């Protein structure tokens, strides 16, 4: 069985308050995009050693740091196996990483959510969508978004979702990530939470051409001074005619939304991870 976990972008991101538990309350929109990893689960290969307790894991494509048990795909598997031991036969996992890490695109969370959905089918657990979302939320704050995988308005720590009428159908996305690492903890450390004058949900009802002056990602204020290269990419996207451009999450990926495809964009951003996609 094979699935293709996709990435997301943040459209607007307001950090509105620091919580007593040390986390932060946010307001943002998660929007799925057509940039995918590949995740395959099969029966174990008896010729290969077990990577961990009850699974074999092979990761290819973009290299991931850390030990196998830290991989969010494995954490998702372990959650279900703990509660469904009688059905959770050992599996062989192959994860091909194409979504860049440390980019604010939710690749690891997506992998975990798709793993939960895949194992639900493979092991015939008959979990509902709501149950899968609860498991996903235990893996990561934004992980539950990828269960339904449709645009949502997110609050809380990025785990409280409500519907939003927002469609980018017919637009073109240009996504660029420089080879820099932005520490999410450091980005939060240098941010001053505040309540915006107008709600993000209200701002996004305006034409996309107006978002440049009103829809902000609060992390840009703390990230751009430290990484001017990221700010320069955003400026370049506007130079190319973007209707709206922003950093996604706490970075380091930046995206631009265009009315049509951009010619020679790979040449413009040579040396960077750069992808152009059309919104369905």
Short mmCIF file of C-alpha atoms in Angstrom, two decimals:
data_model
loop_
_atom_site.label_atom_id
_atom_site.label_comp_id
_atom_site.label_asym_id
_atom_site.label_seq_id
_atom_site.Cartn_x
_atom_site.Cartn_y
_atom_site.Cartn_z
CA UNK A 1 0.00 0.00 0.00
CA UNK A 2 1.37 3.39 -0.96
CA UNK A 3 0.15 6.93 -0.24
CA UNK A 4 1.48 10.39 -1.08
CA UNK A 5 1.51 12.77 1.91
CA UNK A 6 1.28 16.37 0.77
CA UNK A 7 2.56 19.63 2.21
CA UNK A 8 0.69 22.73 3.35
CA UNK A 9 1.28 26.46 3.45
CA UNK A 10 0.22 28.97 6.09
CA UNK A 11 -1.81 31.87 4.76
CA UNK A 12 -1.37 34.50 7.45
CA UNK A 13 -0.02 33.60 10.87
CA UNK A 14 -0.79 35.67 13.94
CA UNK A 15 0.83 34.79 17.26
CA UNK A 16 -1.82 36.17 19.60
CA UNK A 17 -0.87 35.05 23.13
CA UNK A 18 1.58 33.07 25.21
CA UNK A 19 -0.11 30.26 27.12
CA UNK A 20 0.58 29.23 30.72
CA UNK A 21 1.94 25.90 29.42
CA UNK A 22 4.64 27.75 27.44
CA UNK A 23 3.01 27.23 24.04
CA UNK A 24 1.44 30.03 21.98
CA UNK A 25 -2.05 30.61 20.67
CA UNK A 26 -2.16 31.19 16.92
CA UNK A 27 -4.49 32.27 14.16
CA UNK A 28 -3.65 30.93 10.72
CA UNK A 29 -5.03 29.18 7.66
CA UNK A 30 -3.63 25.80 6.64
CA UNK A 31 -3.93 25.26 2.89
CA UNK A 32 -2.88 21.96 1.25
CA UNK A 33 -0.50 22.09 -1.71
CA UNK A 34 0.61 19.62 -4.37
CA UNK A 35 4.07 18.81 -3.07
CA UNK A 36 4.36 15.23 -1.92
CA UNK A 37 6.39 12.60 -0.13
CA UNK A 38 5.77 8.89 -0.80
CA UNK A 39 4.95 6.43 1.98
CA UNK A 40 4.71 2.69 1.42
CA UNK A 41 3.82 -0.01 3.95
CA UNK A 42 4.20 -3.72 3.26
CA UNK A 43 4.70 -6.95 5.14
CA UNK A 44 8.15 -7.35 6.64
CA UNK A 45 11.03 -8.58 4.53
CA UNK A 46 12.40 -11.58 6.40
CA UNK A 47 15.79 -11.04 4.76
CA UNK A 48 16.19 -7.64 6.39
CA UNK A 49 16.81 -6.90 10.10
CA UNK A 50 14.12 -5.17 12.12
CA UNK A 51 14.82 -1.46 12.51
CA UNK A 52 12.74 -1.25 15.67
CA UNK A 53 10.15 -3.08 17.72
CA UNK A 54 7.64 -4.35 15.17
CA UNK A 55 8.75 -2.43 12.11
CA UNK A 56 11.38 -2.04 9.44
CA UNK A 57 12.08 1.51 8.25
CA UNK A 58 13.86 2.80 5.18
CA UNK A 59 14.06 6.53 4.48
CA UNK A 60 15.32 7.85 1.16
CA UNK A 61 15.31 11.17 -0.63
CA UNK A 62 16.04 14.09 1.67
CA UNK A 63 17.95 12.86 4.70
CA UNK A 64 16.34 13.20 8.12
CA UNK A 65 18.18 13.81 11.36
CA UNK A 66 17.59 11.75 14.48
CA UNK A 67 17.00 8.09 15.29
CA UNK A 68 14.17 6.01 13.76
CA UNK A 69 11.98 6.11 16.87
CA UNK A 70 11.90 9.92 16.60
CA UNK A 71 10.39 9.78 13.12
CA UNK A 72 6.77 10.93 13.23
CA UNK A 73 5.72 8.02 11.00
CA UNK A 74 7.03 5.62 13.64
CA UNK A 75 5.34 7.57 16.43
CA UNK A 76 2.04 7.28 14.56
CA UNK A 77 2.54 3.53 14.17
CA UNK A 78 3.39 3.11 17.86
CA UNK A 79 0.24 4.95 18.95
CA UNK A 80 -2.01 2.60 17.01
CA UNK A 81 -0.03 -0.51 17.86
CA UNK A 82 -0.33 0.26 21.58
CA UNK A 83 -4.13 0.31 21.36
CA UNK A 84 -4.60 -2.44 18.74
CA UNK A 85 -1.91 -4.99 19.54
CA UNK A 86 -3.93 -7.96 18.27
CA UNK A 87 -4.27 -6.42 14.79
CA UNK A 88 -0.93 -4.64 14.50
CA UNK A 89 1.26 -7.09 12.62
CA UNK A 90 4.89 -6.05 11.94
CA UNK A 91 5.33 -3.89 8.85
CA UNK A 92 8.04 -2.67 6.52
CA UNK A 93 7.95 1.10 5.95
CA UNK A 94 9.57 2.98 3.08
CA UNK A 95 9.39 6.77 3.31
CA UNK A 96 10.66 8.82 0.39
CA UNK A 97 11.16 12.44 1.43
CA UNK A 98 10.63 15.14 -1.16
CA UNK A 99 9.01 17.83 1.01
CA UNK A 100 11.95 19.77 2.48
CA UNK A 101 12.35 19.67 6.25
CA UNK A 102 12.69 22.76 8.40
CA UNK A 103 10.57 24.64 5.90
CA UNK A 104 7.26 25.35 7.64
CA UNK A 105 5.46 23.04 5.20
CA UNK A 106 4.30 20.35 7.63
CA UNK A 107 5.97 17.44 5.85
CA UNK A 108 6.60 15.35 8.96
CA UNK A 109 3.09 15.93 10.28
CA UNK A 110 1.62 14.97 6.92
CA UNK A 111 3.66 11.76 6.83
CA UNK A 112 2.34 10.82 10.28
CA UNK A 113 -1.31 11.58 9.43
CA UNK A 114 -1.12 9.57 6.22
CA UNK A 115 0.50 6.73 8.16
CA UNK A 116 -2.46 6.68 10.55
CA UNK A 117 -4.91 6.56 7.63
CA UNK A 118 -2.91 3.89 5.84
CA UNK A 119 -2.64 1.63 8.91
CA UNK A 120 -6.32 2.15 9.67
CA UNK A 121 -7.03 0.61 6.28
CA UNK A 122 -4.31 -2.05 6.34
CA UNK A 123 -5.10 -3.29 9.85
CA UNK A 124 -8.88 -2.88 9.34
CA UNK A 125 -9.25 -0.82 12.51
CA UNK A 126 -12.39 0.98 11.30
CA UNK A 127 -11.44 4.22 13.03
CA UNK A 128 -13.62 7.22 12.20
CA UNK A 129 -12.22 10.46 10.85
CA UNK A 130 -12.70 12.05 14.26
CA UNK A 131 -10.81 9.23 15.97
CA UNK A 132 -7.96 9.53 13.48
CA UNK A 133 -7.78 13.26 14.17
CA UNK A 134 -7.48 12.61 17.89
CA UNK A 135 -4.60 10.21 17.32
CA UNK A 136 -2.96 12.68 14.94
CA UNK A 137 -3.22 15.50 17.49
CA UNK A 138 -1.14 13.38 19.87
CA UNK A 139 1.66 13.30 17.29
CA UNK A 140 1.79 17.04 16.60
CA UNK A 141 -0.35 20.17 16.74
CA UNK A 142 -0.87 20.51 12.98
CA UNK A 143 -0.89 16.77 12.25
CA UNK A 144 -4.68 16.46 12.54
CA UNK A 145 -5.11 18.91 9.66
CA UNK A 146 -3.82 16.33 7.20
CA UNK A 147 -6.51 13.78 8.10
CA UNK A 148 -9.22 15.68 6.21
CA UNK A 149 -6.62 17.62 4.22
CA UNK A 150 -8.72 20.61 3.24
CA UNK A 151 -8.31 24.36 3.92
CA UNK A 152 -9.09 25.27 7.53
CA UNK A 153 -8.87 28.21 9.87
CA UNK A 154 -6.67 27.06 12.75
CA UNK A 155 -6.53 28.46 16.28
CA UNK A 156 -5.20 27.28 19.63
CA UNK A 157 -1.68 25.90 19.12
CA UNK A 158 -2.69 25.09 15.55
CA UNK A 159 -4.99 22.25 16.56
CA UNK A 160 -8.46 23.84 16.73
CA UNK A 161 -10.01 23.92 13.28
CA UNK A 162 -13.02 25.62 11.75
CA UNK A 163 -14.23 25.82 8.16
CA UNK A 164 -13.19 28.69 5.93
CA UNK A 165 -14.51 29.64 2.50
CA UNK A 166 -11.24 30.11 0.67
CA UNK A 167 -10.22 28.79 -2.73
CA UNK A 168 -7.06 29.41 -4.73
CA UNK A 169 -8.35 27.37 -7.66
CA UNK A 170 -6.85 28.57 -10.93
CA UNK A 171 -3.91 30.33 -9.26
CA UNK A 172 -0.26 29.26 -9.46
CA UNK A 173 2.03 28.64 -6.51
CA UNK A 174 5.78 29.24 -6.61
CA UNK A 175 7.53 27.75 -3.58
CA UNK A 176 11.16 28.54 -2.74
CA UNK A 177 13.32 27.30 0.11
CA UNK A 178 16.89 28.47 0.67
CA UNK A 179 19.46 26.20 2.26
CA UNK A 180 19.15 27.70 5.74
CA UNK A 181 17.76 26.32 8.97
CA UNK A 182 15.32 28.37 11.05
CA UNK A 183 14.89 27.23 14.64
CA UNK A 184 11.18 27.34 15.51
CA UNK A 185 12.03 27.75 19.19
CA UNK A 186 14.29 30.68 18.37
CA UNK A 187 11.64 32.26 16.15
CA UNK A 188 9.13 32.11 19.01
CA UNK A 189 11.70 33.45 21.47
CA UNK A 190 12.02 36.69 19.53
CA UNK A 191 8.35 37.31 18.87
CA UNK A 192 5.95 39.56 20.81
CA UNK A 193 2.44 38.04 20.87
CA UNK A 194 -0.38 40.48 20.16
CA UNK A 195 -4.02 40.56 19.13
CA UNK A 196 -4.46 41.83 15.54
CA UNK A 197 -6.80 44.75 14.95
CA UNK A 198 -8.82 42.72 12.42
CA UNK A 199 -9.27 38.98 12.41
CA UNK A 200 -7.41 36.98 9.80
CA UNK A 201 -10.64 35.29 8.82
CA UNK A 202 -12.13 38.69 7.96
CA UNK A 203 -9.04 39.85 6.06
CA UNK A 204 -9.06 36.79 3.83
CA UNK A 205 -12.54 37.63 2.54
CA UNK A 206 -10.95 40.57 0.67
CA UNK A 207 -9.50 40.15 -2.84
CA UNK A 208 -6.11 38.44 -2.83
CA UNK A 209 -4.52 41.56 -4.31
CA UNK A 210 -5.16 43.36 -0.98
CA UNK A 211 -3.51 40.71 1.21
CA UNK A 212 -0.03 42.15 0.69
CA UNK A 213 -0.89 45.12 2.93
CA UNK A 214 -2.94 43.30 5.55
CA UNK A 215 -2.28 39.55 5.84
CA UNK A 216 0.96 39.00 7.74
CA UNK A 217 3.06 36.17 9.11
CA UNK A 218 4.25 37.41 12.51
CA UNK A 219 7.34 35.21 12.34
CA UNK A 220 8.75 37.29 9.50
CA UNK A 221 9.50 40.10 11.96
CA UNK A 222 11.86 37.87 13.94
CA UNK A 223 13.19 35.68 11.11
CA UNK A 224 13.94 38.21 8.35
CA UNK A 225 16.52 40.28 10.29
CA UNK A 226 18.48 37.12 11.08
CA UNK A 227 18.04 35.59 7.61
CA UNK A 228 17.87 38.43 5.05
CA UNK A 229 18.15 35.82 2.29
CA UNK A 230 14.59 34.69 3.11
CA UNK A 231 13.32 38.27 2.98
CA UNK A 232 15.04 38.75 -0.38
CA UNK A 233 13.20 35.74 -1.82
CA UNK A 234 9.88 37.24 -0.79
CA UNK A 235 10.79 40.54 -2.43
CA UNK A 236 11.86 38.73 -5.61
CA UNK A 237 8.51 36.92 -5.78
CA UNK A 238 6.75 40.27 -5.69
CA UNK A 239 9.11 41.56 -8.38
CA UNK A 240 8.00 38.63 -10.54
CA UNK A 241 4.36 39.65 -10.14
CA UNK A 242 3.08 37.70 -7.17
CA UNK A 243 -0.37 38.71 -6.00
CA UNK A 244 0.67 37.70 -2.50
CA UNK A 245 3.88 36.32 -1.01
CA UNK A 246 4.73 35.09 2.47
CA UNK A 247 6.94 32.85 4.52
CA UNK A 248 5.17 29.64 5.54
CA UNK A 249 5.08 28.83 9.24
CA UNK A 250 8.33 29.79 10.96
CA UNK A 251 10.23 29.27 7.69
CA UNK A 252 12.39 28.83 5.85
CA UNK A 253 10.15 28.25 2.79
CA UNK A 254 8.58 31.25 1.05
CA UNK A 255 5.75 31.12 -1.46
CA UNK A 256 4.17 33.41 -3.98
CA UNK A 257 0.66 33.15 -5.41
CA UNK A 258 0.37 34.20 -9.06
CA UNK A 259 -2.39 34.59 -11.62
CA UNK A 260 -0.48 32.42 -14.08
CA UNK A 261 2.67 30.34 -14.46
CA UNK A 262 5.99 32.13 -14.13
CA UNK A 263 8.48 31.66 -16.95
CA UNK A 264 12.03 30.54 -16.13
CA UNK A 265 11.36 30.50 -12.38
CA UNK A 266 13.93 27.73 -11.87
CA UNK A 267 16.58 29.98 -13.39
CA UNK A 268 15.55 32.92 -11.22
CA UNK A 269 15.93 30.82 -8.07
CA UNK A 270 18.83 28.65 -9.22
CA UNK A 271 20.53 26.97 -6.27
CA UNK A 272 17.35 26.89 -4.18
CA UNK A 273 14.67 24.26 -3.74
CA UNK A 274 12.06 25.67 -6.13
CA UNK A 275 8.75 24.20 -7.28
CA UNK A 276 5.86 25.64 -9.30
CA UNK A 277 2.39 24.13 -8.95
CA UNK A 278 -1.12 24.97 -10.08
CA UNK A 279 -3.94 24.99 -7.56
CA UNK A 280 -6.75 22.66 -8.62
#
